[in-house]
């Protein structure tokens, strides 16, 4: 190990760029994949050059260029485009790599390797001359200066620590881990990178100390520089040791000992140089105390290095320092005893040595401004609409659709349902029409009867009930077929155990998750069947009334009793009052109908605006005003989205006005209807006709309700069919894999499995079967399973756990 440490590259592997990027562009829009084939090819070439793993100064530009293009890519695409990127943990290239679907992970790893490249270049530099020391310091950090003397200003640019600082602050926070990511890269954790950054700064400061020593700066300044070296090594050691989760196991075994020994070594150097400064100022007692501190720190460094088996060159430096300090201490004590007779303060009572920092992590310009690295090179995927802009467009469209549906369409329907419900509770308009039309049928009822007649309502409902029942039976049959597959597998497993000892769980334990899912699905079907029965009972109750609505107008009118009133009653005060209330009610009902038409027109206008509303041109125009490599996020367009959605405020305001008007009209209708009912309470003929009209009117609403219930049930069972079919295929695949294990045993133990072969062969009849239990899959996917051996039998790997069941029908 050299006197200064460097860290290796993170090893990476090839990735499937072409297919993954083409699929993302094809499915998520923004252009045609063929338009970007050159960009994809260039991406592959840039990555190849950046991850070559060659330690040469020319590779710096390749890494910076690829990083700049990654920024361009992340401005156009999300971090997760299903591109699997693998890197091994640093210092452990032969261990299993960590794979993440994250371009941000790729960017972080590239920057880590760039910092590694700088550190390796710094460690390989020849530090036997001032120029070599400057070159090494250049690679370890980004900016360092010393102003003593002022006319001899030393400015050294250094890069590794600055790159790690940029990585830690600007890149690592953007690497987002999903719930499916079982591991996270600990070598890209904040504490680990911060520890490396402090280590690189410490080594840069050490180079500056070495340069100051060669340049023969004053002892007081050299002491301050060395004190800073010690504190940086101490900080790095503490960050590595206290990191959570622990990252100590990542480091080579002698690193922490090396860093700790260095921190004590340079504290000894600082105390020694400060002792020389005390001697120069004739403070002989302080000189001896400082040299004593230096001796103690040097011995601690020596012991730490011996236990940790650090590099021989570092141990030699410590021994050389210890010898020098010991000689100086012996001389100083002798002089003080014979000549000066100064009091010697305690070492712990001495003031701490002030630190002078010459190593300051400053981010390299090529990272802060990627455009300077690109130069005249075109950013990759420059013609692709930025992901953040596309997300903003999608967010706007979702908000727009939700606003129109939830705050206009649904509200309008709720208001209409509310009005219809209130009128049904008040027996309107049937009661009013029974009075206004003592004979004949009201137009509203004729219109409803015509709807049912045109749709052939009773036949339609009967056919729908039968269809829903068939779908329910089909779903139940699929579930039964799935259980037949599991039962057949259990029989095969039991038969095989009679002939050979199987080292695996019996079927009733291995298929517990599948059986539990089957119970849950069967319970859902049972609940749906109970709901279906409620609908059938509702239809039995209302079938006769709905069937009456399909009669001819003459027959329907005959079935309604008339309420012809004697002429004298028309002239009575009570009759006049009743008809006055009836006219007031009719005015309010017409006002309610006008509100309904107003709401319908309002929703229609909003739907027209929604269809023509395209926010894309404005979003793209605003996006073009940002920097070319700026990472566009959807939240950057929030103000624009709010301004565009404001055009719907007038519809929302008018809908609110409609709500207030309807509430007022319904309140008036309730008051007038009570007066109307009191004035006509004693007319039985009107009551009979009113009851008959109300029954037919209610039958129409029940017809619509039952129709809607059946449509929901039809959709429910259709959606469930897909889920159950997938479940059956999972059972079939699981059973097939279990059978393949028996086949594998048969190949290794042909005599033991002879009696089992016939049973398995029967279950794997090569004749094509659609749903037969134990059917052998013919899909090419199973050919791969045969060639690679049986995969894991964990039910979690089949993916059906995440399937969301459709909502049940509302009954």
XYZ file of N, CA and C in Angstrom, residues 365-585:
663
model
N -15.784 22.687 -12.739
C -16.668 23.404 -13.681
C -17.407 22.472 -14.627
N -16.764 21.381 -15.036
C -17.410 20.459 -15.969
C -18.627 19.784 -15.388
N -18.731 19.727 -14.051
C -19.921 19.171 -13.421
C -20.977 20.241 -13.188
N -20.546 21.424 -12.808
C -21.501 22.499 -12.574
C -22.141 22.993 -13.870
N -21.386 23.026 -14.933
C -21.896 23.518 -16.219
C -21.586 22.484 -17.296
N -22.460 21.492 -17.474
C -22.181 20.427 -18.446
C -22.048 20.931 -19.880
N -22.609 22.105 -20.172
C -22.523 22.621 -21.548
C -21.078 22.857 -21.956
N -20.239 23.214 -20.979
C -18.835 23.445 -21.329
C -18.144 22.151 -21.725
N -18.642 21.016 -21.242
C -18.068 19.723 -21.612
C -18.577 19.306 -22.986
N -19.863 19.552 -23.246
C -20.442 19.152 -24.538
C -19.828 19.941 -25.690
N -19.596 21.213 -25.470
C -19.066 22.038 -26.554
C -20.053 22.093 -27.703
N -19.609 21.720 -28.884
C -20.479 21.736 -30.071
C -21.251 20.440 -30.239
N -21.073 19.495 -29.335
C -21.757 18.205 -29.430
C -23.231 18.365 -29.076
N -24.097 17.733 -29.863
C -25.532 17.826 -29.640
C -25.945 16.979 -28.431
N -26.767 17.524 -27.514
C -27.253 16.694 -26.404
C -28.070 15.513 -26.929
N -27.943 14.391 -26.266
C -28.694 13.204 -26.687
C -30.186 13.417 -26.481
N -30.972 12.894 -27.422
C -32.436 12.945 -27.385
C -32.939 14.387 -27.304
N -32.206 15.281 -27.993
C -32.568 16.696 -27.954
C -33.952 16.924 -28.562
N -34.330 16.083 -29.541
C -35.628 16.245 -30.186
C -36.774 15.583 -29.457
N -36.495 14.910 -28.354
C -37.535 14.225 -27.598
C -38.171 15.195 -26.604
N -39.492 15.159 -26.553
C -40.182 16.016 -25.594
C -39.781 15.597 -24.186
N -39.369 16.551 -23.375
C -38.873 16.253 -22.041
C -39.894 15.513 -21.191
N -39.378 14.596 -20.352
C -40.263 13.796 -19.510
C -41.064 14.687 -18.562
N -40.423 15.679 -17.982
C -41.145 16.556 -17.074
C -42.268 17.301 -17.792
N -42.015 17.732 -19.029
C -43.057 18.415 -19.804
C -44.196 17.455 -20.136
N -43.841 16.222 -20.524
C -44.893 15.245 -20.834
C -45.699 14.909 -19.588
N -45.009 14.814 -18.446
C -45.737 14.546 -17.213
C -46.680 15.706 -16.883
N -46.209 16.938 -17.101
C -47.068 18.095 -16.838
C -48.298 18.063 -17.737
N -48.109 17.688 -19.011
C -49.248 17.591 -19.942
C -50.213 16.509 -19.475
N -49.669 15.360 -19.062
C -50.534 14.273 -18.589
C -51.270 14.667 -17.311
N -50.548 15.357 -16.419
C -51.187 15.800 -15.171
C -52.323 16.772 -15.478
N -52.084 17.683 -16.418
C -53.140 18.638 -16.770
C -54.355 17.922 -17.345
N -54.107 16.978 -18.253
C -55.232 16.256 -18.854
C -56.012 15.481 -17.801
N -55.294 14.863 -16.846
C -55.983 14.132 -15.777
C -56.803 15.088 -14.915
N -56.207 16.221 -14.560
C -56.936 17.183 -13.730
C -58.147 17.739 -14.478
N -57.950 18.005 -15.763
C -59.043 18.546 -16.566
C -60.198 17.549 -16.640
N -59.884 16.289 -16.927
C -60.936 15.282 -17.015
C -61.613 15.073 -15.669
N -60.807 15.051 -14.597
C -61.390 14.873 -13.267
C -62.287 16.050 -12.900
N -61.866 17.265 -13.251
C -62.670 18.446 -12.944
C -64.013 18.395 -13.669
N -63.985 18.106 -14.961
C -65.233 18.073 -15.737
C -66.141 16.961 -15.230
N -65.547 15.802 -14.936
C -66.377 14.671 -14.519
C -66.906 14.852 -13.093
N -65.995 15.153 -12.143
C -66.382 15.158 -10.738
C -67.120 16.433 -10.337
N -66.723 17.590 -10.889
C -67.296 18.846 -10.432
C -68.379 19.386 -11.350
N -68.518 18.777 -12.532
C -69.580 19.229 -13.430
C -70.533 18.087 -13.771
N -70.015 17.040 -14.434
C -70.872 15.948 -14.883
C -71.514 15.226 -13.700
N -70.690 14.816 -12.726
C -71.234 14.098 -11.575
C -72.135 14.989 -10.730
N -71.753 16.238 -10.570
C -72.589 17.154 -9.794
C -73.934 17.358 -10.472
N -73.906 17.516 -11.803
C -75.166 17.671 -12.537
C -76.051 16.439 -12.366
N -75.448 15.250 -12.447
C -76.229 14.024 -12.271
C -76.755 13.908 -10.841
N -75.935 14.289 -9.861
C -76.377 14.247 -8.472
C -77.549 15.199 -8.245
N -77.470 16.390 -8.828
C -78.574 17.344 -8.692
C -79.843 16.797 -9.333
N -79.693 16.164 -10.501
C -80.859 15.594 -11.159
C -81.451 14.453 -10.331
N -80.558 13.572 -9.812
C -81.039 12.475 -8.974
C -81.722 13.000 -7.720
N -81.165 14.067 -7.155
C -81.755 14.653 -5.960
C -83.151 15.195 -6.268
N -83.259 15.907 -7.394
C -84.561 16.464 -7.770
C -85.574 15.357 -8.045
N -85.140 14.314 -8.783
C -86.055 13.199 -9.075
C -86.500 12.513 -7.788
N -85.557 12.321 -6.857
C -85.921 11.678 -5.599
C -86.909 12.497 -4.800
N -86.689 13.805 -4.732
C -87.604 14.671 -3.996
C -88.998 14.643 -4.626
N -89.038 14.679 -5.951
C -90.337 14.660 -6.637
C -91.041 13.321 -6.437
N -90.294 12.217 -6.452
C -90.922 10.910 -6.218
C -91.489 10.835 -4.810
N -90.758 11.381 -3.850
C -91.266 11.378 -2.476
C -92.549 12.191 -2.348
N -92.683 13.222 -3.167
C -93.899 14.051 -3.135
C -94.946 13.589 -4.140
N -94.669 12.426 -4.818
C -95.600 11.878 -5.804
C -95.852 12.869 -6.937
N -94.816 13.559 -7.344
C -94.899 14.514 -8.452
C -94.023 14.005 -9.602
N -94.446 14.230 -10.851
C -95.637 15.016 -11.261
C -96.901 14.178 -11.378
N -96.904 12.905 -10.892
C -98.070 12.031 -11.085
C -99.321 12.626 -10.460
N -99.194 13.154 -9.215
C -100.372 13.713 -8.551
C -100.908 14.906 -9.316
N -100.058 15.705 -9.832
C -100.481 16.882 -10.578
C -101.116 16.481 -11.903
N -100.514 15.529 -12.583
C -101.055 15.098 -13.867
C -102.389 14.361 -13.692
N -102.567 13.670 -12.558
C -103.848 13.010 -12.301
C -104.978 14.022 -12.176
N -104.654 15.202 -11.636
C -105.662 16.255 -11.529
C -105.854 16.969 -12.859
N -104.774 17.281 -13.552
C -104.862 18.048 -14.789
C -105.437 17.218 -15.929
N -105.175 15.904 -15.884
C -105.697 15.025 -16.940
C -106.537 13.938 -16.265
N -107.799 14.215 -15.983
C -108.644 13.228 -15.313
C -108.808 11.961 -16.123
N -108.624 12.036 -17.397
C -108.616 10.852 -18.256
C -107.398 10.953 -19.161
N -107.019 9.810 -19.797
C -105.843 9.797 -20.650
C -104.573 9.619 -19.824
N -103.454 9.663 -20.503
C -102.163 9.433 -19.860
C -101.301 10.678 -19.943
N -100.536 10.967 -18.906
C -99.636 12.128 -18.942
C -98.539 11.923 -19.997
N -98.104 12.989 -20.651
C -97.040 12.847 -21.679
C -95.751 12.255 -21.111
N -95.414 12.615 -19.883
C -94.163 12.089 -19.326
C -94.224 10.576 -19.181
N -95.408 10.046 -18.774
C -95.543 8.603 -18.630
C -95.544 7.922 -19.996
N -96.173 8.544 -20.979
C -96.157 7.980 -22.330
C -94.734 7.894 -22.873
N -93.951 8.911 -22.593
C -92.560 8.907 -23.052
C -91.755 7.781 -22.384
N -91.972 7.592 -21.075
C -91.257 6.523 -20.376
C -91.704 5.153 -20.852
N -93.022 4.995 -21.051
C -93.519 3.712 -21.544
C -92.956 3.418 -22.930
N -92.803 4.451 -23.747
C -92.254 4.244 -25.099
C -90.802 3.781 -25.031
N -90.041 4.328 -24.103
C -88.649 3.892 -23.930
C -88.575 2.412 -23.594
N -89.401 1.994 -22.630
C -89.385 0.581 -22.230
C -89.861 -0.302 -23.374
N -90.854 0.159 -24.108
C -91.389 -0.624 -25.228
C -90.358 -0.778 -26.330
N -89.640 0.301 -26.663
C -88.631 0.237 -27.731
C -87.492 -0.710 -27.334
N -87.091 -0.650 -26.066
C -85.991 -1.497 -25.589
C -86.429 -2.929 -25.296
N -87.764 -3.186 -25.442
C -88.305 -4.509 -25.096
C -87.802 -4.884 -23.700
N -88.153 -4.011 -22.732
C -87.587 -4.063 -21.399
C -87.609 -5.403 -20.715
N -88.762 -6.060 -20.569
C -88.778 -7.346 -19.849
C -87.885 -8.394 -20.490
N -87.904 -8.488 -21.816
C -87.052 -9.476 -22.494
C -85.579 -9.123 -22.299
N -85.265 -7.830 -22.336
C -83.879 -7.406 -22.153
C -83.367 -7.775 -20.761
N -84.199 -7.534 -19.741
C -83.771 -7.852 -18.383
C -83.648 -9.358 -18.201
N -84.600 -10.116 -18.751
C -84.524 -11.571 -18.613
C -83.252 -12.109 -19.268
N -82.927 -11.579 -20.472
C -81.712 -12.036 -21.152
C -80.465 -11.633 -20.366
N -80.485 -10.420 -19.784
C -79.320 -9.968 -19.018
C -79.135 -10.811 -17.765
N -80.236 -11.158 -17.098
C -80.132 -12.011 -15.909
C -79.520 -13.352 -16.277
N -79.951 -13.898 -17.424
C -79.410 -15.183 -17.864
C -77.929 -15.057 -18.210
N -77.550 -13.960 -18.894
C -76.139 -13.758 -19.246
C -75.265 -13.638 -17.998
N -75.728 -12.869 -17.024
C -74.957 -12.703 -15.798
C -74.812 -14.036 -15.071
N -75.894 -14.825 -15.076
C -75.833 -16.125 -14.423
C -74.836 -17.050 -15.122
N -74.827 -17.018 -16.463
C -73.875 -17.847 -17.208
C -72.438 -17.422 -16.919
N -72.189 -16.095 -16.849
C -70.845 -15.619 -16.543
C -70.426 -16.064 -15.138
N -71.347 -16.002 -14.188
C -71.030 -16.445 -12.828
C -70.676 -17.925 -12.811
N -71.456 -18.733 -13.561
C -71.161 -20.164 -13.623
C -69.824 -20.421 -14.314
N -69.530 -19.601 -15.344
C -68.250 -19.754 -16.041
C -67.083 -19.446 -15.105
N -67.202 -18.364 -14.310
C -66.141 -18.033 -13.350
C -65.969 -19.138 -12.321
N -67.103 -19.681 -11.857
C -67.027 -20.769 -10.883
C -66.363 -21.999 -11.493
N -66.656 -22.240 -12.783
C -66.055 -23.390 -13.455
C -64.536 -23.217 -13.592
N -64.090 -22.008 -13.911
C -62.653 -21.753 -14.018
C -61.982 -22.009 -12.677
N -62.620 -21.557 -11.581
C -62.054 -21.770 -10.258
C -62.001 -23.265 -9.926
N -63.052 -23.990 -10.320
C -63.051 -25.436 -10.094
C -61.935 -26.111 -10.891
N -61.706 -25.661 -12.136
C -60.637 -26.240 -12.947
C -59.273 -25.997 -12.296
N -59.096 -24.797 -11.714
C -57.832 -24.507 -11.034
C -57.624 -25.457 -9.857
N -58.689 -25.713 -9.103
C -58.552 -26.628 -7.981
C -58.348 -28.070 -8.443
N -58.951 -28.432 -9.600
C -58.703 -29.770 -10.154
C -57.222 -29.956 -10.475
N -56.601 -28.899 -11.003
C -55.171 -28.965 -11.317
C -54.367 -29.212 -10.042
N -54.706 -28.494 -8.962
C -53.993 -28.689 -7.706
C -54.270 -30.077 -7.121
N -55.524 -30.546 -7.254
C -55.845 -31.887 -6.744
C -55.075 -32.956 -7.498
N -54.972 -32.831 -8.827
C -54.227 -33.802 -9.622
C -52.749 -33.810 -9.234
N -52.198 -32.611 -8.995
C -50.797 -32.531 -8.592
C -50.598 -33.196 -7.241
N -51.564 -32.992 -6.329
C -51.462 -33.616 -5.010
C -51.501 -35.145 -5.114
N -52.346 -35.650 -6.046
C -52.414 -37.099 -6.244
C -51.096 -37.631 -6.791
N -50.507 -36.891 -7.757
C -49.220 -37.307 -8.316
C -48.140 -37.295 -7.233
N -48.168 -36.257 -6.396
C -47.171 -36.148 -5.337
C -47.303 -37.309 -4.346
N -48.551 -37.633 -3.985
C -48.775 -38.729 -3.048
C -48.326 -40.056 -3.645
N -48.630 -40.276 -4.959
C -48.214 -41.516 -5.604
C -46.691 -41.618 -5.686
N -46.029 -40.487 -5.972
C -44.573 -40.498 -6.097
C -43.906 -40.804 -4.766
N -44.500 -40.322 -3.674
C -43.899 -40.554 -2.363
C -43.936 -42.027 -1.954
N -44.806 -42.793 -2.581
C -44.839 -44.228 -2.298
C -43.657 -44.960 -2.922
N -43.077 -44.362 -3.981
C -42.001 -45.026 -4.712
C -40.626 -44.447 -4.416
N -40.555 -43.209 -3.986
C -39.254 -42.602 -3.770
C -39.388 -41.540 -2.680
N -38.316 -41.295 -1.954
C -38.309 -40.279 -0.903
C -38.096 -38.901 -1.541
N -39.121 -38.036 -1.476
C -39.038 -36.702 -2.078
C -38.632 -35.700 -1.009
N -37.569 -34.965 -1.298
C -37.055 -33.973 -0.362
C -37.680 -32.609 -0.665
N -38.984 -32.518 -0.423
C -39.699 -31.263 -0.632
C -40.993 -31.308 0.172
N -41.642 -30.163 0.305
C -42.886 -30.091 1.066
C -43.976 -30.886 0.368
N -44.846 -31.570 1.122
C -46.002 -32.208 0.485
C -46.931 -31.156 -0.105
N -47.777 -31.586 -1.006
C -48.605 -30.638 -1.759
C -49.495 -29.790 -0.860
N -50.090 -30.408 0.177
C -51.031 -29.649 1.003
C -50.337 -28.532 1.783
N -48.994 -28.590 1.920
C -48.255 -27.489 2.546
C -47.701 -26.532 1.498
N -47.250 -27.071 0.379
C -46.640 -26.221 -0.650
C -47.652 -25.330 -1.349
N -48.911 -25.797 -1.438
C -49.895 -25.005 -2.200
C -50.819 -24.204 -1.293
N -50.388 -23.943 -0.065
C -51.261 -23.242 0.884
C -51.661 -21.854 0.383
N -50.719 -21.121 -0.221
C -51.042 -19.773 -0.706
C -52.065 -19.831 -1.831
N -51.899 -20.801 -2.736
C -52.842 -20.935 -3.842
C -54.224 -21.312 -3.325
N -54.295 -22.215 -2.385
C -55.589 -22.633 -1.837
C -56.250 -21.470 -1.105
N -55.457 -20.683 -0.388
C -56.015 -19.529 0.313
C -56.605 -18.522 -0.664
N -55.927 -18.316 -1.788
C -56.454 -17.400 -2.807
C -57.746 -17.957 -3.398
N -57.781 -19.273 -3.603
C -59.003 -19.878 -4.143
C -60.172 -19.656 -3.195
N -59.937 -19.749 -1.889
C -61.011 -19.512 -0.929
C -61.492 -18.069 -0.986
N -60.559 -17.166 -1.162
C -60.945 -15.756 -1.239
C -61.776 -15.480 -2.493
N -61.328 -16.022 -3.640
C -62.099 -15.846 -4.875
C -63.481 -16.487 -4.763
N -63.556 -17.666 -4.137
C -64.846 -18.348 -4.021
C -65.775 -17.550 -3.105
N -65.217 -16.938 -2.067
C -66.024 -16.095 -1.189
C -66.572 -14.892 -1.943
N -65.735 -14.309 -2.820
C -66.201 -13.168 -3.625
C -67.341 -13.601 -4.535
N -67.198 -14.767 -5.161
C -68.270 -15.273 -6.032
C -69.539 -15.528 -5.236
N -69.399 -16.027 -4.002
C -70.586 -16.276 -3.186
C -71.296 -14.964 -2.847
N -70.519 -13.927 -2.511
C -71.128 -12.626 -2.235
C -71.807 -12.057 -3.478
N -71.164 -12.212 -4.635
C -71.772 -11.729 -5.880
C -73.050 -12.486 -6.186
N -73.061 -13.808 -5.911
C -74.274 -14.601 -6.163
C -75.416 -14.128 -5.278
N -75.103 -13.767 -4.031
C -76.148 -13.245 -3.149
C -76.707 -11.927 -3.684
N -75.830 -11.078 -4.221
C -76.290 -9.819 -4.810
C -77.141 -10.090 -6.043
N -76.734 -11.069 -6.856
C -77.525 -11.425 -8.044
C -78.928 -11.882 -7.643
N -79.008 -12.628 -6.548
C -80.312 -13.114 -6.096
C -81.200 -11.951 -5.665
N -80.620 -10.941 -5.045
C -81.401 -9.755 -4.664
C -81.965 -9.072 -5.900
N -81.153 -8.997 -6.964
C -81.626 -8.367 -8.199
C -82.761 -9.187 -8.815
N -82.606 -10.526 -8.793
C -83.666 -11.372 -9.351
C -84.966 -11.210 -8.563
N -84.870 -11.108 -7.232
C -86.065 -10.900 -6.424
C -86.700 -9.546 -6.718
N -85.842 -8.537 -6.910
C -86.366 -7.212 -7.246
C -87.109 -7.256 -8.581
N -86.529 -8.014 -9.523
C -87.188 -8.119 -10.829
C -88.516 -8.883 -10.708
N -88.568 -9.940 -9.906
C -89.820 -10.670 -9.702
C -90.889 -9.750 -9.131
N -90.452 -8.823 -8.261
C -91.414 -7.918 -7.634
C -91.966 -6.893 -8.618
N -91.126 -6.428 -9.550
C -91.522 -5.337 -10.436
C -91.764 -5.770 -11.878
N -91.635 -7.040 -12.172
C -91.782 -7.497 -13.563
C -93.160 -7.164 -14.121
N -94.189 -7.394 -13.324
C -95.558 -7.147 -13.817
C -95.764 -5.678 -14.139
N -95.290 -4.786 -13.246
C -95.478 -3.346 -13.478
C -94.668 -2.869 -14.677
N -93.429 -3.377 -14.822
C -92.620 -2.983 -15.972
C -93.247 -3.510 -17.256
N -93.817 -4.728 -17.211
C -94.457 -5.302 -18.405
C -95.638 -4.444 -18.844
N -96.363 -3.856 -17.876
C -97.486 -2.983 -18.236
C -97.026 -1.794 -19.058
N -95.805 -1.330 -18.796
C -95.307 -0.180 -19.572
C -95.108 -0.518 -21.039
N -95.037 -1.801 -21.382
C -94.855 -2.196 -22.789
C -96.181 -2.347 -23.527
N -97.308 -2.177 -22.807
C -98.613 -2.307 -23.468
C -98.818 -1.155 -24.453
N -99.782 -1.380 -25.361
C -100.184 -0.293 -26.260
C -100.769 0.843 -25.443
N -100.754 2.029 -26.028
C -101.231 3.205 -25.306
C -102.686 3.053 -24.879
N -103.513 2.450 -25.736
C -104.937 2.302 -25.405
C -105.115 1.357 -24.224
N -104.386 0.221 -24.249
C -104.513 -0.721 -23.135
C -103.984 -0.121 -21.843
N -102.894 0.617 -21.954
C -102.316 1.229 -20.764
C -103.265 2.271 -20.182
N -103.910 3.049 -21.052
C -104.848 4.069 -20.581
C -106.065 3.434 -19.924
N -106.509 2.292 -20.469
C -107.664 1.605 -19.893
C -107.363 1.123 -18.475
N -106.089 0.758 -18.243
C -105.734 0.231 -16.921
C -105.635 1.308 -15.855
N -105.661 2.574 -16.254
C -105.545 3.679 -15.309
C -106.946 4.208 -15.016
N -107.346 4.256 -13.736
C -108.692 4.793 -13.431
C -108.758 6.288 -13.720
N -109.937 6.755 -14.147
C -110.139 8.176 -14.432
C -110.573 8.887 -13.169
N -110.449 10.182 -13.175
C -110.862 10.985 -12.011
C -111.719 12.152 -12.474
N -112.716 11.843 -13.323
C -113.617 12.891 -13.842
C -114.381 13.508 -12.685
N -114.320 14.794 -12.578
C -114.903 15.518 -11.452
C -116.198 16.189 -11.884
N -117.162 16.174 -11.018
C -118.448 16.796 -11.346
C -118.272 18.281 -11.588
N -119.143 18.824 -12.445
C -119.024 20.237 -12.830
C -119.142 21.151 -11.620
N -119.995 20.720 -10.695
C -120.186 21.575 -9.517
C -118.921 21.711 -8.698
N -118.114 20.627 -8.717
C -116.895 20.680 -7.924
C -115.879 21.634 -8.491
N -116.012 21.853 -9.801
C -115.053 22.786 -10.420
C -115.287 24.203 -9.953
N -116.549 24.462 -9.562
C -116.866 25.843 -9.194
C -116.811 26.075 -7.693
N -116.555 24.984 -6.932
C -116.507 25.143 -5.489
C -115.215 25.871 -5.094
N -115.238 26.565 -3.974
C -114.019 27.270 -3.526
C -112.834 26.326 -3.329
N -113.130 25.112 -2.812
C -112.036 24.156 -2.591
C -111.394 23.740 -3.900
N -112.253 23.529 -4.942
C -111.731 23.131 -6.252
C -110.894 24.240 -6.865
N -111.398 25.460 -6.713
C -110.644 26.593 -7.272
C -109.280 26.710 -6.591
N -109.289 26.513 -5.272
C -108.030 26.599 -4.537
C -107.068 25.489 -4.959
N -107.616 24.270 -5.139
C -106.778 23.147 -5.551
C -106.121 23.421 -6.887
N -106.922 23.946 -7.828
C -106.362 24.181 -9.157
C -105.385 25.352 -9.160
N -105.587 26.313 -8.275
C -104.597 27.391 -8.153
C -103.242 26.840 -7.663
N -103.338 25.942 -6.651
C -102.097 25.318 -6.180
C -101.467 24.463 -7.268
N -102.330 23.793 -8.061
C -101.811 22.941 -9.140
C -101.063 23.781 -10.174
N -101.646 24.947 -10.514
C -100.960 25.803 -11.486
C -99.614 26.300 -10.934
N -99.579 26.633 -9.644
C -98.308 27.075 -9.032
C -97.271 25.951 -9.054
N -97.766 24.728 -8.768
C -96.853 23.592 -8.827
C -96.314 23.389 -10.225
